[in-house]
Coordinates of C-alpha atoms and ligand atoms in Angstrom, one line a residue:
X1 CA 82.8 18.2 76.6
X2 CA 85.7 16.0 77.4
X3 CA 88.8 16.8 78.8
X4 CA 92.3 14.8 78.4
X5 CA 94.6 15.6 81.1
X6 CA 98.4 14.0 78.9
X7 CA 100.8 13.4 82.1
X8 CA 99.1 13.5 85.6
X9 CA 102.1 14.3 88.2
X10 CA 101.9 16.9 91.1
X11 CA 100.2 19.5 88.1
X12 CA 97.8 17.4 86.4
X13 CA 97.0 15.6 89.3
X14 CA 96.3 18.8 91.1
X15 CA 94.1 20.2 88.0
X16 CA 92.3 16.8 87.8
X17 CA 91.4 17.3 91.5
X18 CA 90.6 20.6 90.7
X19 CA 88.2 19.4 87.6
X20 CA 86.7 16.9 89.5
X21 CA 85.4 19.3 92.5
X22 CA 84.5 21.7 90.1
X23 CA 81.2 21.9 87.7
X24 CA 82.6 22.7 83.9
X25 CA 83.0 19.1 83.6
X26 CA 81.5 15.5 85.0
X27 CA 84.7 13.4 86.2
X28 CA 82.8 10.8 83.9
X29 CA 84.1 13.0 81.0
X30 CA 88.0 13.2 82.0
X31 CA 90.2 10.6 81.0
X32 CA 94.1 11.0 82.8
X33 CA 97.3 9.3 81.6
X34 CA 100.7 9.0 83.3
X35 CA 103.7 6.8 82.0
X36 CA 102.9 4.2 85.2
X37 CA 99.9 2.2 86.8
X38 CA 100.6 3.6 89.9
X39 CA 100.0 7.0 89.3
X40 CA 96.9 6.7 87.6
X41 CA 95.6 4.5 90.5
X42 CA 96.7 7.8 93.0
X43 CA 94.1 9.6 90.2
X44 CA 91.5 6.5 90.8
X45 CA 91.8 6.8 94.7
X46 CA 90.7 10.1 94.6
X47 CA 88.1 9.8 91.9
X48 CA 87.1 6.4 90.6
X49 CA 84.5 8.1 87.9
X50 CA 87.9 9.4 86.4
X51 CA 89.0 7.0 83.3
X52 CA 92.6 6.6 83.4
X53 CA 95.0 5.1 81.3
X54 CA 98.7 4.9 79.9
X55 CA 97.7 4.9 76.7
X56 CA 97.7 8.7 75.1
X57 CA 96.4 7.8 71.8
X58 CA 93.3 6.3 73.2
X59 CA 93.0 9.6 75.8
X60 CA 93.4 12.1 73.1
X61 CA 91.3 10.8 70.5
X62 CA 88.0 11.2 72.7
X63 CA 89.2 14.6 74.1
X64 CA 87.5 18.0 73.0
X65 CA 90.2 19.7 75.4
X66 CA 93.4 18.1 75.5
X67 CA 95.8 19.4 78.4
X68 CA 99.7 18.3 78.3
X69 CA 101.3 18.3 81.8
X70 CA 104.2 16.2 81.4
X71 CA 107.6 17.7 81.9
X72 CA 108.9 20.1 79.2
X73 CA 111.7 18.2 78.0
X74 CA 109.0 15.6 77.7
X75 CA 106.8 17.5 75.6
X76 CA 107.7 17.2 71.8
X77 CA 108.1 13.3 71.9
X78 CA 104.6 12.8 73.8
X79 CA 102.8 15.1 71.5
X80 CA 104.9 13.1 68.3
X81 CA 103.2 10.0 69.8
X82 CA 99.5 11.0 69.4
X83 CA 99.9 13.7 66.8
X84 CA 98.0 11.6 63.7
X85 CA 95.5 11.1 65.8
X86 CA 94.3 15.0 66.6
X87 CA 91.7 16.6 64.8
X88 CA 92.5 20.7 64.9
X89 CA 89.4 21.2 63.8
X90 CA 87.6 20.4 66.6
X91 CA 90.1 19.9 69.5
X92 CA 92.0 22.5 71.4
X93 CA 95.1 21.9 73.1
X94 CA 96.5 23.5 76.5
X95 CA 99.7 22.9 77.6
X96 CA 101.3 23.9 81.3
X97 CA 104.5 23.5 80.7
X98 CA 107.4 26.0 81.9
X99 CA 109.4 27.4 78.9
X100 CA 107.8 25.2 75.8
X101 CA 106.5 28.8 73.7
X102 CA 102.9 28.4 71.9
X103 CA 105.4 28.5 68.5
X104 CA 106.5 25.4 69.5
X105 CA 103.6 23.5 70.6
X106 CA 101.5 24.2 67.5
X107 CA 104.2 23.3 65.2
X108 CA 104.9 20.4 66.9
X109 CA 101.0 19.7 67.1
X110 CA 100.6 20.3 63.5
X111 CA 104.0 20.8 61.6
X112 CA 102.1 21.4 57.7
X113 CA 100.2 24.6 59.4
X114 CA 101.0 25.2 62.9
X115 CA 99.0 28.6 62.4
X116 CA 95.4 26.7 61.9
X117 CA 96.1 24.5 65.5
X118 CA 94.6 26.4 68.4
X119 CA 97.0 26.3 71.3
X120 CA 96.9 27.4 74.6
X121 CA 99.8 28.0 77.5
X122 CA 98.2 28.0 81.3
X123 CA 100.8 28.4 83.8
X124 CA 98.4 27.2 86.8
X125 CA 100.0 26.6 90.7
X126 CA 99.8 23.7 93.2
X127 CA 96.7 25.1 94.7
X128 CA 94.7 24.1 91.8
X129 CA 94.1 21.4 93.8
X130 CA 92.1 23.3 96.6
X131 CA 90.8 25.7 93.9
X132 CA 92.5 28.4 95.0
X133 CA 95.6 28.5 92.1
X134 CA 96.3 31.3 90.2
X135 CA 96.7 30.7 86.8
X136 CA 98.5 32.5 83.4
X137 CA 96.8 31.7 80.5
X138 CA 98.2 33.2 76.8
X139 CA 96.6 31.4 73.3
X140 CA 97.5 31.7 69.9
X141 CA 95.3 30.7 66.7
X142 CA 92.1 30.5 69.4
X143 CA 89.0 32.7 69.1
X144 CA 86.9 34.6 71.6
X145 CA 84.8 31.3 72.5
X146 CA 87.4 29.0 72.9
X147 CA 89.7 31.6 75.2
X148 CA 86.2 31.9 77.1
X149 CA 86.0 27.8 77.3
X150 CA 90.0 27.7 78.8
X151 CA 89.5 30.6 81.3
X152 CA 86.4 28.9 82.5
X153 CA 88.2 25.8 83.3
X154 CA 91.0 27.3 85.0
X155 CA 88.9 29.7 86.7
X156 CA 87.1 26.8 88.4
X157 CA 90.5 26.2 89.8
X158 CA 90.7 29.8 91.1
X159 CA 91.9 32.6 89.5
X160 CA 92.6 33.6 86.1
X161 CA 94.7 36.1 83.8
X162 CA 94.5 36.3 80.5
X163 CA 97.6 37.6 79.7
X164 CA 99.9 38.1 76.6
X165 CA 102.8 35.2 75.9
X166 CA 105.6 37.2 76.9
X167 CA 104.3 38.2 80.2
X168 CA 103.9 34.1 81.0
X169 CA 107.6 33.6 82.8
X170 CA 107.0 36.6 84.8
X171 CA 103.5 35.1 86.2
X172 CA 105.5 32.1 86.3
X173 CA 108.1 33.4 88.8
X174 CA 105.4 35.3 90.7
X175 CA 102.3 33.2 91.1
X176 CA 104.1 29.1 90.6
X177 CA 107.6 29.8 92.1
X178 CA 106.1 32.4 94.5
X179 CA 103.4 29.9 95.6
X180 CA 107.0 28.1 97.2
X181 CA 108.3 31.7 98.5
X182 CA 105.1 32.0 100.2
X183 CA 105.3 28.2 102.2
X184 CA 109.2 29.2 102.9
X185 CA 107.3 32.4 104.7
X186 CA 105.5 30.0 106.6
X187 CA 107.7 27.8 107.6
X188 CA 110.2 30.3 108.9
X189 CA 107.5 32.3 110.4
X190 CA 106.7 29.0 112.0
X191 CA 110.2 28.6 113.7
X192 CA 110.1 31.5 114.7
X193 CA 106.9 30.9 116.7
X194 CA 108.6 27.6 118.1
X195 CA 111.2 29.4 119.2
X196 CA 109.1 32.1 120.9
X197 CA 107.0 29.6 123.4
X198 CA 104.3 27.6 120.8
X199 CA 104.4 24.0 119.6
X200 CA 105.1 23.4 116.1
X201 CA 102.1 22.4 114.9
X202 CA 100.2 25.0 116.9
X203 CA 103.0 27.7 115.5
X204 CA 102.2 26.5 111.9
X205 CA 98.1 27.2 112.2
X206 CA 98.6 30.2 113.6
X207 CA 101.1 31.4 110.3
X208 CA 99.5 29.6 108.2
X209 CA 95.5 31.4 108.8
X210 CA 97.5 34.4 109.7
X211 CA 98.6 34.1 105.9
X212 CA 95.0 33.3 104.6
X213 CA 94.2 36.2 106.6
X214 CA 96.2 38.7 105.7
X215 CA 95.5 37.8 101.5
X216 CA 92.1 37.5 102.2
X217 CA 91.6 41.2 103.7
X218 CA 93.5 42.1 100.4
X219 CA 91.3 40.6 98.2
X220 CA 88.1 41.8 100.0
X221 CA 89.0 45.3 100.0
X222 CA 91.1 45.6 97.2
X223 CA 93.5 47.2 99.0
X224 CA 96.6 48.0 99.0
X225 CA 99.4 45.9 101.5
X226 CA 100.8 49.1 102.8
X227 CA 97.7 50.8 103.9
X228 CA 96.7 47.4 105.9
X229 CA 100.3 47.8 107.2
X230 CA 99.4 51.5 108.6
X231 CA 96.7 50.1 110.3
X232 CA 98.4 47.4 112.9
X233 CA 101.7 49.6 113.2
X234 CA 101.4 51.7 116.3
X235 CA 103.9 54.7 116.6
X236 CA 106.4 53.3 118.7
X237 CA 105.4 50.4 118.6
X238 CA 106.2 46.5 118.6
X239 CA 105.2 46.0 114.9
X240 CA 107.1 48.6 113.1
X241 CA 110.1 47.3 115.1
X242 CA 109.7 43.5 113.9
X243 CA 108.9 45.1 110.3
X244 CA 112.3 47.3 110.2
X245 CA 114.5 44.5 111.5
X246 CA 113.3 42.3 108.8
X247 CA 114.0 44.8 106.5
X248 CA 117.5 45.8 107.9
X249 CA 118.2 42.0 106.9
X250 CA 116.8 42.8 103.5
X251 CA 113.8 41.0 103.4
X252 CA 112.0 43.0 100.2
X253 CA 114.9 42.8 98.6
X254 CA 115.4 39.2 98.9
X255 CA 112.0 38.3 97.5
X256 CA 112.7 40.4 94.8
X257 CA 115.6 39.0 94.1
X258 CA 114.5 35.7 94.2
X259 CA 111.7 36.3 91.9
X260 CA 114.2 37.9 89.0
X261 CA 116.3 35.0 89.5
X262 CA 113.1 32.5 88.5
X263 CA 112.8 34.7 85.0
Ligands
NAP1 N1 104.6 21.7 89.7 C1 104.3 23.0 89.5 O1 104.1 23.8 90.4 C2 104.0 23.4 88.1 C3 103.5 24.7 87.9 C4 103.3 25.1 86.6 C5 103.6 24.3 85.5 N2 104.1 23.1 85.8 C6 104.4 22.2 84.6 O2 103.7 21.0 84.7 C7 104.4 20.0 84.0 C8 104.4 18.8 84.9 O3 105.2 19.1 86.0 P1 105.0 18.2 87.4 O4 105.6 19.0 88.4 O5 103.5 17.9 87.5 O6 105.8 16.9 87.0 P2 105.5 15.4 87.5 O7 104.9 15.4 88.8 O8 106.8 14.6 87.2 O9 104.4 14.9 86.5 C9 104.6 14.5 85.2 C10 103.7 13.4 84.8 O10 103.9 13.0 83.5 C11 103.8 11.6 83.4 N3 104.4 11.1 82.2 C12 105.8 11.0 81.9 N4 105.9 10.5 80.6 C13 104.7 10.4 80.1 C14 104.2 9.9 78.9 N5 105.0 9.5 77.9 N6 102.8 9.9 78.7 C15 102.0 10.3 79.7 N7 102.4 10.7 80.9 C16 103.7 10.8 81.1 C17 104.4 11.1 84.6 O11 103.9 9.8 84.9 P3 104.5 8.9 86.1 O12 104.0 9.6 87.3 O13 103.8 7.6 85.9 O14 106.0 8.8 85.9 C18 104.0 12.1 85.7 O15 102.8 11.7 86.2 C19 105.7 20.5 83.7 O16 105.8 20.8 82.3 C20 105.9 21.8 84.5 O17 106.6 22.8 83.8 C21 104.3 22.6 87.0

């Protein structure tokens, strides 16, 4: 199989780092593009197996999988660029873009029968890079193998959910905008450990695997963030106190709020 990663910026740089670490496929089976040289050389820095080129014609025509990561607004006049070239009945295309609806890409993939063009959306995060990203994924026109082929590419990446179309800008706001809610955690978190007596880089480890912590004892157990909370909050004691005065300044309802105002 051979991928084609269309646009390879912060996300499809951070999915062909992901690819590459991964198994599903060699790095001598991508091929990246990017509108400059110099991007595709950041590619060939960090894997010099990868073929890379500005040329999306040439990328697409060899791809099985094709995935589009160039900016939304981008989208229609990239895919008008290669579009004689695809062969729907053997490739499938995935696109992460923000906002572009699977209507759109397979009609402006195939305009005479959008409805025989299998299309996928995968809303992946930053952290596809470390493997760790947790990624949407919605399809239209695509059967049970093919949703199995996408799900195991983005699941070498992380985490996956297979999710209907119109639940995508929700996942969106919570898992790719909320991957920046969470490093604005850390970061004031870190301050805050400045301004109580550590160093800043020493205040930043400590948030930052106190935050790898706290997820992963949530993923372990499956268990729920309140009953971990229960568990470190002594009657009386110092943690409930730090807890409350965050919330008197409305800390739930700021995260909340910030993730309806990303829909
Ligand atoms: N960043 C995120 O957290 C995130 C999360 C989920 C989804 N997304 C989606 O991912 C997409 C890319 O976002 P991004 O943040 O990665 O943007 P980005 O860093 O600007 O990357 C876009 C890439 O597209 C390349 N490009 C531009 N025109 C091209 C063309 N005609 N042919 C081939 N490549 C071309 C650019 O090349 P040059 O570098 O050479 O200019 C650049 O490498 C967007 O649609 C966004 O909605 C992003």
């Amino acid at each position: 199989m051979k991928i084609a990663i269309i646009g390879t910026g912060n996300m499809g740089g951070a999915i062909a780092a992901g690819l590459a670490k991964g198994k599903i496929v060699e790095s001598g089976n991508m091929i990246c593009t990017a509108r400059t040289q110099k991007t595709l050389d950041k590619i060939r820095s960090m894997d010099p197996e990868i073929a890379v080129t500005t040329d999306n014609v040439m990328a697409v025509k060899e791809a099985d999988v094709v995935i589009l990561a160039v900016k939304p607004w981008l989208m229609e006049n990239v895919i008008a660029g290669f579009r004689e070239y695809v062969d729907i009945s053997r490739q499938i295309f995935v696109s992460v873009a923000a906002g572009i609806t699977l209507e759109e890409l397979s009609t402006w993939i195939w305009p005479i029968q959008p409805s025989c063009v299998s299309v996928f959306r995968a809303i992946p995060n930053t952290a596809a890079a470390v493997l760790a990203s947790m990624t949407f994924i919605a399809s239209a026109n695509a059967d049970a193998e093919q949703i199995k082929l996408v799900t195991d590419i983005f699941d070498e990446m992380g985490s996956t959910m297979y999710v209907e179309e119109r639940l995508i800008p929700a996942g969106t706001a919570l898992a790719s905008c909320g991957i920046a809610f969470a490093m604005r955690y850390i970061r004031a978190a870190s301050e805050g450990g400045v301004e109580i007596g550590f160093r800043p880089d020493e205040a930043r480890k400590i948030v930052e695997y106190t935050v790898k912590g706290a997820a992963e004892l949530l993923l372990a157990s499956d268990g729920h963030p309140e009953a971990e909370i229960d568990k470190v909050t002594t009657a009386g004691g110092i943690t409930i106190k730090g807890l409350n005065e965050m919330e008197h300044e409305g800390f739930t309802s700021a995260v909340i709020k910030g993730l309806k105002a990303c829909i």
